[in-house]
JSON list of N, CA and C in Angstrom, two decimals:
[
{"chain": "E", "resi": 1, "resn": "MET", "atom": "N", "xyz": [0.84, -1.18, 0.00]},
{"chain": "E", "resi": 1, "resn": "MET", "atom": "CA", "xyz": [0.00, 0.00, 0.00]},
{"chain": "E", "resi": 1, "resn": "MET", "atom": "C", "xyz": [0.89, 1.24, 0.00]},
{"chain": "E", "resi": 2, "resn": "LEU", "atom": "N", "xyz": [0.66, 2.14, -0.93]},
{"chain": "E", "resi": 2, "resn": "LEU", "atom": "CA", "xyz": [1.45, 3.37, -1.02]},
{"chain": "E", "resi": 2, "resn": "LEU", "atom": "C", "xyz": [0.93, 4.41, -0.03]},
{"chain": "E", "resi": 3, "resn": "PRO", "atom": "N", "xyz": [1.84, 5.17, 0.58]},
{"chain": "E", "resi": 3, "resn": "PRO", "atom": "CA", "xyz": [1.40, 6.21, 1.51]},
{"chain": "E", "resi": 3, "resn": "PRO", "atom": "C", "xyz": [0.72, 7.35, 0.74]},
{"chain": "E", "resi": 4, "resn": "ASP", "atom": "N", "xyz": [-0.12, 8.08, 1.43]},
{"chain": "E", "resi": 4, "resn": "ASP", "atom": "CA", "xyz": [-0.77, 9.27, 0.88]},
{"chain": "E", "resi": 4, "resn": "ASP", "atom": "C", "xyz": [0.33, 10.26, 0.48]},
{"chain": "E", "resi": 5, "resn": "PRO", "atom": "N", "xyz": [0.27, 10.85, -0.72]},
{"chain": "E", "resi": 5, "resn": "PRO", "atom": "CA", "xyz": [1.33, 11.77, -1.14]},
{"chain": "E", "resi": 5, "resn": "PRO", "atom": "C", "xyz": [1.46, 12.99, -0.24]},
{"chain": "E", "resi": 6, "resn": "GLU", "atom": "N", "xyz": [0.45, 13.28, 0.56]},
{"chain": "E", "resi": 6, "resn": "GLU", "atom": "CA", "xyz": [0.51, 14.41, 1.49]},
{"chain": "E", "resi": 6, "resn": "GLU", "atom": "C", "xyz": [1.18, 14.03, 2.80]},
{"chain": "E", "resi": 7, "resn": "THR", "atom": "N", "xyz": [1.38, 12.74, 3.04]},
{"chain": "E", "resi": 7, "resn": "THR", "atom": "CA", "xyz": [1.98, 12.27, 4.28]},
{"chain": "E", "resi": 7, "resn": "THR", "atom": "C", "xyz": [3.49, 12.37, 4.20]},
{"chain": "E", "resi": 8, "resn": "PRO", "atom": "N", "xyz": [4.12, 13.06, 5.16]},
{"chain": "E", "resi": 8, "resn": "PRO", "atom": "CA", "xyz": [5.58, 13.11, 5.16]},
{"chain": "E", "resi": 8, "resn": "PRO", "atom": "C", "xyz": [6.17, 11.73, 5.44]},
{"chain": "E", "resi": 9, "resn": "ILE", "atom": "N", "xyz": [7.23, 11.38, 4.72]},
{"chain": "E", "resi": 9, "resn": "ILE", "atom": "CA", "xyz": [7.82, 10.04, 4.80]},
{"chain": "E", "resi": 9, "resn": "ILE", "atom": "C", "xyz": [9.19, 10.11, 5.48]},
{"chain": "E", "resi": 10, "resn": "CYS", "atom": "N", "xyz": [9.50, 9.12, 6.25]},
{"chain": "E", "resi": 10, "resn": "CYS", "atom": "CA", "xyz": [10.80, 8.99, 6.93]},
{"chain": "E", "resi": 10, "resn": "CYS", "atom": "C", "xyz": [11.94, 9.07, 5.91]},
{"chain": "E", "resi": 11, "resn": "SER", "atom": "N", "xyz": [13.02, 9.73, 6.30]},
{"chain": "E", "resi": 11, "resn": "SER", "atom": "CA", "xyz": [14.19, 9.90, 5.43]},
{"chain": "E", "resi": 11, "resn": "SER", "atom": "C", "xyz": [15.14, 8.70, 5.42]},
{"chain": "E", "resi": 12, "resn": "ALA", "atom": "N", "xyz": [14.92, 7.73, 6.31]},
{"chain": "E", "resi": 12, "resn": "ALA", "atom": "CA", "xyz": [15.80, 6.55, 6.35]},
{"chain": "E", "resi": 12, "resn": "ALA", "atom": "C", "xyz": [15.70, 5.79, 5.04]},
{"chain": "E", "resi": 13, "resn": "LYS", "atom": "N", "xyz": [16.83, 5.34, 4.54]},
{"chain": "E", "resi": 13, "resn": "LYS", "atom": "CA", "xyz": [16.88, 4.63, 3.27]},
{"chain": "E", "resi": 13, "resn": "LYS", "atom": "C", "xyz": [15.92, 3.44, 3.25]},
{"chain": "E", "resi": 14, "resn": "GLY", "atom": "N", "xyz": [15.04, 3.43, 2.26]},
{"chain": "E", "resi": 14, "resn": "GLY", "atom": "CA", "xyz": [14.12, 2.32, 2.08]},
{"chain": "E", "resi": 14, "resn": "GLY", "atom": "C", "xyz": [12.88, 2.37, 2.95]},
{"chain": "E", "resi": 15, "resn": "CYS", "atom": "N", "xyz": [12.80, 3.28, 3.89]},
{"chain": "E", "resi": 15, "resn": "CYS", "atom": "CA", "xyz": [11.64, 3.35, 4.79]},
{"chain": "E", "resi": 15, "resn": "CYS", "atom": "C", "xyz": [10.52, 4.13, 4.11]},
{"chain": "E", "resi": 16, "resn": "ARG", "atom": "N", "xyz": [9.32, 3.62, 4.23]},
{"chain": "E", "resi": 16, "resn": "ARG", "atom": "CA", "xyz": [8.14, 4.30, 3.66]},
{"chain": "E", "resi": 16, "resn": "ARG", "atom": "C", "xyz": [7.14, 4.65, 4.76]},
{"chain": "E", "resi": 17, "resn": "SER", "atom": "N", "xyz": [7.58, 4.62, 6.00]},
{"chain": "E", "resi": 17, "resn": "SER", "atom": "CA", "xyz": [6.69, 4.93, 7.13]},
{"chain": "E", "resi": 17, "resn": "SER", "atom": "C", "xyz": [6.48, 6.43, 7.25]},
{"chain": "E", "resi": 18, "resn": "ALA", "atom": "N", "xyz": [5.37, 6.78, 7.85]},
{"chain": "E", "resi": 18, "resn": "ALA", "atom": "CA", "xyz": [5.06, 8.19, 8.08]},
{"chain": "E", "resi": 18, "resn": "ALA", "atom": "C", "xyz": [6.07, 8.79, 9.07]},
{"chain": "E", "resi": 19, "resn": "ALA", "atom": "N", "xyz": [6.50, 9.99, 8.78]},
{"chain": "E", "resi": 19, "resn": "ALA", "atom": "CA", "xyz": [7.43, 10.69, 9.66]},
{"chain": "E", "resi": 19, "resn": "ALA", "atom": "C", "xyz": [6.67, 11.30, 10.83]},
{"chain": "E", "resi": 20, "resn": "VAL", "atom": "N", "xyz": [7.25, 11.18, 12.01]},
{"chain": "E", "resi": 20, "resn": "VAL", "atom": "CA", "xyz": [6.66, 11.81, 13.20]},
{"chain": "E", "resi": 20, "resn": "VAL", "atom": "C", "xyz": [7.66, 12.74, 13.89]},
{"chain": "E", "resi": 21, "resn": "TRP", "atom": "N", "xyz": [8.89, 12.76, 13.40]},
{"chain": "E", "resi": 21, "resn": "TRP", "atom": "CA", "xyz": [9.95, 13.60, 13.98]},
{"chain": "E", "resi": 21, "resn": "TRP", "atom": "C", "xyz": [10.65, 14.40, 12.88]},
{"chain": "E", "resi": 22, "resn": "VAL", "atom": "N", "xyz": [11.11, 15.58, 13.23]},
{"chain": "E", "resi": 22, "resn": "VAL", "atom": "CA", "xyz": [11.96, 16.38, 12.36]},
{"chain": "E", "resi": 22, "resn": "VAL", "atom": "C", "xyz": [13.31, 16.50, 13.03]},
{"chain": "E", "resi": 23, "resn": "LEU", "atom": "N", "xyz": [14.37, 16.13, 12.31]},
{"chain": "E", "resi": 23, "resn": "LEU", "atom": "CA", "xyz": [15.73, 16.28, 12.80]},
{"chain": "E", "resi": 23, "resn": "LEU", "atom": "C", "xyz": [16.33, 17.48, 12.06]},
{"chain": "E", "resi": 24, "resn": "ALA", "atom": "N", "xyz": [16.52, 18.55, 12.78]},
{"chain": "E", "resi": 24, "resn": "ALA", "atom": "CA", "xyz": [17.08, 19.77, 12.18]},
{"chain": "E", "resi": 24, "resn": "ALA", "atom": "C", "xyz": [18.59, 19.70, 12.34]},
{"chain": "E", "resi": 25, "resn": "TRP", "atom": "N", "xyz": [19.31, 19.92, 11.25]},
{"chain": "E", "resi": 25, "resn": "TRP", "atom": "CA", "xyz": [20.75, 19.79, 11.29]},
{"chain": "E", "resi": 25, "resn": "TRP", "atom": "C", "xyz": [21.42, 20.86, 10.44]},
{"chain": "E", "resi": 26, "resn": "ASN", "atom": "N", "xyz": [22.73, 20.91, 10.58]},
{"chain": "E", "resi": 26, "resn": "ASN", "atom": "CA", "xyz": [23.52, 21.91, 9.88]},
{"chain": "E", "resi": 26, "resn": "ASN", "atom": "C", "xyz": [24.95, 21.39, 9.79]},
{"chain": "E", "resi": 27, "resn": "ASN", "atom": "N", "xyz": [25.53, 21.45, 8.60]},
{"chain": "E", "resi": 27, "resn": "ASN", "atom": "CA", "xyz": [26.94, 21.12, 8.43]},
{"chain": "E", "resi": 27, "resn": "ASN", "atom": "C", "xyz": [27.71, 22.43, 8.47]},
{"chain": "E", "resi": 28, "resn": "PRO", "atom": "N", "xyz": [28.41, 22.71, 9.55]},
{"chain": "E", "resi": 28, "resn": "PRO", "atom": "CA", "xyz": [29.07, 24.01, 9.70]},
{"chain": "E", "resi": 28, "resn": "PRO", "atom": "C", "xyz": [30.14, 24.30, 8.65]},
{"chain": "E", "resi": 29, "resn": "LYS", "atom": "N", "xyz": [30.63, 23.28, 7.98]},
{"chain": "E", "resi": 29, "resn": "LYS", "atom": "CA", "xyz": [31.63, 23.51, 6.93]},
{"chain": "E", "resi": 29, "resn": "LYS", "atom": "C", "xyz": [30.97, 23.99, 5.63]},
{"chain": "E", "resi": 30, "resn": "VAL", "atom": "N", "xyz": [29.66, 23.78, 5.52]},
{"chain": "E", "resi": 30, "resn": "VAL", "atom": "CA", "xyz": [28.95, 24.10, 4.29]},
{"chain": "E", "resi": 30, "resn": "VAL", "atom": "C", "xyz": [27.89, 25.20, 4.48]},
{"chain": "E", "resi": 31, "resn": "HIS", "atom": "N", "xyz": [27.22, 25.19, 5.63]},
{"chain": "E", "resi": 31, "resn": "HIS", "atom": "CA", "xyz": [26.07, 26.07, 5.86]},
{"chain": "E", "resi": 31, "resn": "HIS", "atom": "C", "xyz": [26.38, 27.19, 6.85]},
{"chain": "E", "resi": 32, "resn": "THR", "atom": "N", "xyz": [25.68, 28.30, 6.69]},
{"chain": "E", "resi": 32, "resn": "THR", "atom": "CA", "xyz": [25.77, 29.38, 7.67]},
{"chain": "E", "resi": 32, "resn": "THR", "atom": "C", "xyz": [25.18, 28.87, 8.98]},
{"chain": "E", "resi": 33, "resn": "PRO", "atom": "N", "xyz": [25.58, 29.43, 10.12]},
{"chain": "E", "resi": 33, "resn": "PRO", "atom": "CA", "xyz": [25.13, 28.92, 11.42]},
{"chain": "E", "resi": 33, "resn": "PRO", "atom": "C", "xyz": [23.61, 28.86, 11.61]},
{"chain": "E", "resi": 34, "resn": "GLU", "atom": "N", "xyz": [22.88, 29.79, 11.04]},
{"chain": "E", "resi": 34, "resn": "GLU", "atom": "CA", "xyz": [21.43, 29.81, 11.23]},
{"chain": "E", "resi": 34, "resn": "GLU", "atom": "C", "xyz": [20.67, 28.87, 10.28]},
{"chain": "E", "resi": 35, "resn": "ARG", "atom": "N", "xyz": [21.32, 28.36, 9.27]},
{"chain": "E", "resi": 35, "resn": "ARG", "atom": "CA", "xyz": [20.67, 27.48, 8.29]},
{"chain": "E", "resi": 35, "resn": "ARG", "atom": "C", "xyz": [20.31, 26.15, 8.94]},
{"chain": "E", "resi": 36, "resn": "ARG", "atom": "N", "xyz": [19.12, 25.65, 8.64]},
{"chain": "E", "resi": 36, "resn": "ARG", "atom": "CA", "xyz": [18.69, 24.35, 9.13]},
{"chain": "E", "resi": 36, "resn": "ARG", "atom": "C", "xyz": [18.19, 23.50, 7.98]},
{"chain": "E", "resi": 37, "resn": "LYS", "atom": "N", "xyz": [18.84, 22.37, 7.78]},
{"chain": "E", "resi": 37, "resn": "LYS", "atom": "CA", "xyz": [18.38, 21.34, 6.86]},
{"chain": "E", "resi": 37, "resn": "LYS", "atom": "C", "xyz": [17.54, 20.40, 7.71]},
{"chain": "E", "resi": 38, "resn": "THR", "atom": "N", "xyz": [16.68, 19.60, 7.08]},
{"chain": "E", "resi": 38, "resn": "THR", "atom": "CA", "xyz": [15.86, 18.69, 7.87]},
{"chain": "E", "resi": 38, "resn": "THR", "atom": "C", "xyz": [15.83, 17.30, 7.27]},
{"chain": "E", "resi": 39, "resn": "TRP", "atom": "N", "xyz": [15.82, 16.34, 8.16]},
{"chain": "E", "resi": 39, "resn": "TRP", "atom": "CA", "xyz": [15.50, 14.96, 7.83]},
{"chain": "E", "resi": 39, "resn": "TRP", "atom": "C", "xyz": [14.24, 14.64, 8.61]},
{"chain": "E", "resi": 40, "resn": "LEU", "atom": "N", "xyz": [13.42, 13.80, 8.04]},
{"chain": "E", "resi": 40, "resn": "LEU", "atom": "CA", "xyz": [12.22, 13.34, 8.72]},
{"chain": "E", "resi": 40, "resn": "LEU", "atom": "C", "xyz": [12.46, 11.92, 9.21]},
{"chain": "E", "resi": 41, "resn": "ALA", "atom": "N", "xyz": [11.86, 11.58, 10.34]},
{"chain": "E", "resi": 41, "resn": "ALA", "atom": "CA", "xyz": [12.07, 10.24, 10.91]},
{"chain": "E", "resi": 41, "resn": "ALA", "atom": "C", "xyz": [10.78, 9.66, 11.45]},
{"chain": "E", "resi": 42, "resn": "CYS", "atom": "N", "xyz": [10.62, 8.36, 11.23]},
{"chain": "E", "resi": 42, "resn": "CYS", "atom": "CA", "xyz": [9.54, 7.62, 11.88]},
{"chain": "E", "resi": 42, "resn": "CYS", "atom": "C", "xyz": [10.06, 7.26, 13.28]},
{"chain": "E", "resi": 43, "resn": "GLU", "atom": "N", "xyz": [9.19, 6.71, 14.08]},
{"chain": "E", "resi": 43, "resn": "GLU", "atom": "CA", "xyz": [9.60, 6.34, 15.45]},
{"chain": "E", "resi": 43, "resn": "GLU", "atom": "C", "xyz": [10.76, 5.34, 15.43]},
{"chain": "E", "resi": 44, "resn": "GLU", "atom": "N", "xyz": [10.70, 4.38, 14.52]},
{"chain": "E", "resi": 44, "resn": "GLU", "atom": "CA", "xyz": [11.71, 3.33, 14.45]},
{"chain": "E", "resi": 44, "resn": "GLU", "atom": "C", "xyz": [13.11, 3.85, 14.09]},
{"chain": "E", "resi": 45, "resn": "HIS", "atom": "N", "xyz": [13.19, 4.85, 13.22]},
{"chain": "E", "resi": 45, "resn": "HIS", "atom": "CA", "xyz": [14.49, 5.33, 12.73]},
{"chain": "E", "resi": 45, "resn": "HIS", "atom": "C", "xyz": [15.00, 6.61, 13.40]},
{"chain": "E", "resi": 46, "resn": "ARG", "atom": "N", "xyz": [14.22, 7.16, 14.30]},
{"chain": "E", "resi": 46, "resn": "ARG", "atom": "CA", "xyz": [14.63, 8.42, 14.95]},
{"chain": "E", "resi": 46, "resn": "ARG", "atom": "C", "xyz": [16.01, 8.31, 15.59]},
{"chain": "E", "resi": 47, "resn": "GLU", "atom": "N", "xyz": [16.22, 7.31, 16.39]},
{"chain": "E", "resi": 47, "resn": "GLU", "atom": "CA", "xyz": [17.49, 7.17, 17.10]},
{"chain": "E", "resi": 47, "resn": "GLU", "atom": "C", "xyz": [18.66, 6.97, 16.15]},
{"chain": "E", "resi": 48, "resn": "HIS", "atom": "N", "xyz": [18.50, 6.12, 15.17]},
{"chain": "E", "resi": 48, "resn": "HIS", "atom": "CA", "xyz": [19.57, 5.84, 14.21]},
{"chain": "E", "resi": 48, "resn": "HIS", "atom": "C", "xyz": [19.97, 7.11, 13.45]},
{"chain": "E", "resi": 49, "resn": "LEU", "atom": "N", "xyz": [18.98, 7.83, 12.92]},
{"chain": "E", "resi": 49, "resn": "LEU", "atom": "CA", "xyz": [19.29, 9.05, 12.17]},
{"chain": "E", "resi": 49, "resn": "LEU", "atom": "C", "xyz": [19.88, 10.13, 13.08]},
{"chain": "E", "resi": 50, "resn": "SER", "atom": "N", "xyz": [19.38, 10.22, 14.31]},
{"chain": "E", "resi": 50, "resn": "SER", "atom": "CA", "xyz": [19.92, 11.18, 15.27]},
{"chain": "E", "resi": 50, "resn": "SER", "atom": "C", "xyz": [21.38, 10.88, 15.59]},
{"chain": "E", "resi": 51, "resn": "GLN", "atom": "N", "xyz": [21.70, 9.61, 15.78]},
{"chain": "E", "resi": 51, "resn": "GLN", "atom": "CA", "xyz": [23.08, 9.23, 16.07]},
{"chain": "E", "resi": 51, "resn": "GLN", "atom": "C", "xyz": [23.99, 9.53, 14.88]},
{"chain": "E", "resi": 52, "resn": "PHE", "atom": "N", "xyz": [23.52, 9.25, 13.68]},
{"chain": "E", "resi": 52, "resn": "PHE", "atom": "CA", "xyz": [24.31, 9.52, 12.47]},
{"chain": "E", "resi": 52, "resn": "PHE", "atom": "C", "xyz": [24.69, 11.01, 12.41]},
{"chain": "E", "resi": 53, "resn": "LEU", "atom": "N", "xyz": [23.70, 11.87, 12.60]},
{"chain": "E", "resi": 53, "resn": "LEU", "atom": "CA", "xyz": [23.97, 13.31, 12.57]},
{"chain": "E", "resi": 53, "resn": "LEU", "atom": "C", "xyz": [24.75, 13.77, 13.79]},
{"chain": "E", "resi": 54, "resn": "GLY", "atom": "N", "xyz": [24.43, 13.21, 14.94]},
{"chain": "E", "resi": 54, "resn": "GLY", "atom": "CA", "xyz": [25.08, 13.62, 16.19]},
{"chain": "E", "resi": 54, "resn": "GLY", "atom": "C", "xyz": [26.57, 13.32, 16.22]},
{"chain": "E", "resi": 55, "resn": "VAL", "atom": "N", "xyz": [26.98, 12.16, 15.74]},
{"chain": "E", "resi": 55, "resn": "VAL", "atom": "CA", "xyz": [28.39, 11.78, 15.72]},
{"chain": "E", "resi": 55, "resn": "VAL", "atom": "C", "xyz": [29.21, 12.78, 14.90]},
{"chain": "E", "resi": 56, "resn": "ARG", "atom": "N", "xyz": [28.59, 13.34, 13.88]},
{"chain": "E", "resi": 56, "resn": "ARG", "atom": "CA", "xyz": [29.27, 14.30, 13.01]},
{"chain": "E", "resi": 56, "resn": "ARG", "atom": "C", "xyz": [29.18, 15.73, 13.53]},
{"chain": "E", "resi": 57, "resn": "GLY", "atom": "N", "xyz": [28.42, 15.92, 14.62]},
{"chain": "E", "resi": 57, "resn": "GLY", "atom": "CA", "xyz": [28.24, 17.25, 15.18]},
{"chain": "E", "resi": 57, "resn": "GLY", "atom": "C", "xyz": [27.26, 18.10, 14.38]},
{"chain": "E", "resi": 58, "resn": "PHE", "atom": "N", "xyz": [26.41, 17.46, 13.59]},
{"chain": "E", "resi": 58, "resn": "PHE", "atom": "CA", "xyz": [25.48, 18.18, 12.73]},
{"chain": "E", "resi": 58, "resn": "PHE", "atom": "C", "xyz": [24.10, 18.41, 13.37]},
{"chain": "E", "resi": 59, "resn": "LEU", "atom": "N", "xyz": [23.67, 17.50, 14.24]},
{"chain": "E", "resi": 59, "resn": "LEU", "atom": "CA", "xyz": [22.32, 17.57, 14.80]},
{"chain": "E", "resi": 59, "resn": "LEU", "atom": "C", "xyz": [22.16, 18.78, 15.70]},
{"chain": "E", "resi": 60, "resn": "LYS", "atom": "N", "xyz": [21.15, 19.59, 15.43]},
{"chain": "E", "resi": 60, "resn": "LYS", "atom": "CA", "xyz": [20.88, 20.79, 16.22]},
{"chain": "E", "resi": 60, "resn": "LYS", "atom": "C", "xyz": [19.64, 20.65, 17.08]},
{"chain": "E", "resi": 61, "resn": "GLU", "atom": "N", "xyz": [18.65, 19.90, 16.57]},
{"chain": "E", "resi": 61, "resn": "GLU", "atom": "CA", "xyz": [17.38, 19.83, 17.29]},
{"chain": "E", "resi": 61, "resn": "GLU", "atom": "C", "xyz": [16.55, 18.66, 16.75]},
{"chain": "E", "resi": 62, "resn": "THR", "atom": "N", "xyz": [15.81, 18.00, 17.66]},
{"chain": "E", "resi": 62, "resn": "THR", "atom": "CA", "xyz": [14.85, 16.97, 17.28]},
{"chain": "E", "resi": 62, "resn": "THR", "atom": "C", "xyz": [13.50, 17.40, 17.82]},
{"chain": "E", "resi": 63, "resn": "VAL", "atom": "N", "xyz": [12.52, 17.51, 16.92]},
{"chain": "E", "resi": 63, "resn": "VAL", "atom": "CA", "xyz": [11.23, 18.09, 17.27]},
{"chain": "E", "resi": 63, "resn": "VAL", "atom": "C", "xyz": [10.11, 17.22, 16.70]},
{"chain": "E", "resi": 64, "resn": "PRO", "atom": "N", "xyz": [9.01, 17.03, 17.44]},
{"chain": "E", "resi": 64, "resn": "PRO", "atom": "CA", "xyz": [7.88, 16.32, 16.85]},
{"chain": "E", "resi": 64, "resn": "PRO", "atom": "C", "xyz": [7.42, 17.04, 15.57]},
{"chain": "E", "resi": 65, "resn": "PHE", "atom": "N", "xyz": [7.05, 16.28, 14.56]},
{"chain": "E", "resi": 65, "resn": "PHE", "atom": "CA", "xyz": [6.68, 16.85, 13.27]},
{"chain": "E", "resi": 65, "resn": "PHE", "atom": "C", "xyz": [5.58, 17.90, 13.40]},
{"chain": "E", "resi": 66, "resn": "ALA", "atom": "N", "xyz": [4.55, 17.62, 14.19]},
{"chain": "E", "resi": 66, "resn": "ALA", "atom": "CA", "xyz": [3.43, 18.55, 14.34]},
{"chain": "E", "resi": 66, "resn": "ALA", "atom": "C", "xyz": [3.90, 19.88, 14.92]},
{"chain": "E", "resi": 67, "resn": "GLU", "atom": "N", "xyz": [4.83, 19.83, 15.86]},
{"chain": "E", "resi": 67, "resn": "GLU", "atom": "CA", "xyz": [5.36, 21.06, 16.45]},
{"chain": "E", "resi": 67, "resn": "GLU", "atom": "C", "xyz": [6.16, 21.85, 15.42]},
{"chain": "E", "resi": 68, "resn": "TRP", "atom": "N", "xyz": [6.96, 21.16, 14.62]},
{"chain": "E", "resi": 68, "resn": "TRP", "atom": "CA", "xyz": [7.76, 21.82, 13.57]},
{"chain": "E", "resi": 68, "resn": "TRP", "atom": "C", "xyz": [6.83, 22.51, 12.56]},
{"chain": "E", "resi": 69, "resn": "GLU", "atom": "N", "xyz": [5.77, 21.80, 12.17]},
{"chain": "E", "resi": 69, "resn": "GLU", "atom": "CA", "xyz": [4.81, 22.37, 11.23]},
{"chain": "E", "resi": 69, "resn": "GLU", "atom": "C", "xyz": [4.14, 23.61, 11.81]},
{"chain": "E", "resi": 70, "resn": "ALA", "atom": "N", "xyz": [3.82, 23.58, 13.09]},
{"chain": "E", "resi": 70, "resn": "ALA", "atom": "CA", "xyz": [3.17, 24.72, 13.74]},
{"chain": "E", "resi": 70, "resn": "ALA", "atom": "C", "xyz": [4.08, 25.95, 13.73]},
{"chain": "E", "resi": 71, "resn": "ARG", "atom": "N", "xyz": [5.39, 25.74, 13.80]},
{"chain": "E", "resi": 71, "resn": "ARG", "atom": "CA", "xyz": [6.36, 26.85, 13.76]},
{"chain": "E", "resi": 71, "resn": "ARG", "atom": "C", "xyz": [6.35, 27.53, 12.41]},
{"chain": "E", "resi": 72, "resn": "GLU", "atom": "N", "xyz": [6.08, 26.76, 11.36]},
{"chain": "E", "resi": 72, "resn": "GLU", "atom": "CA", "xyz": [6.14, 27.26, 9.99]},
{"chain": "E", "resi": 72, "resn": "GLU", "atom": "C", "xyz": [4.98, 28.21, 9.67]},
{"chain": "E", "resi": 73, "resn": "VAL", "atom": "N", "xyz": [3.94, 28.17, 10.45]},
{"chain": "E", "resi": 73, "resn": "VAL", "atom": "CA", "xyz": [2.74, 28.98, 10.16]},
{"chain": "E", "resi": 73, "resn": "VAL", "atom": "C", "xyz": [2.95, 30.41, 10.54]}
]
């Protein structure tokens, strides 16, 4: 079953689950300090993706998707 095209999907390779977390990150060698790139994560992949970014010093914030969306309004 394909997900609804309006449903945000987890950024983990091969995962098609709905995203419930936003991982805001920044590569200081490439981006200005205020710039935030985002990965989306399902519950299952949140920790793995957070660790991947965290080890590199890129992870800035992990926020529930609904809260992130509310900020955008």
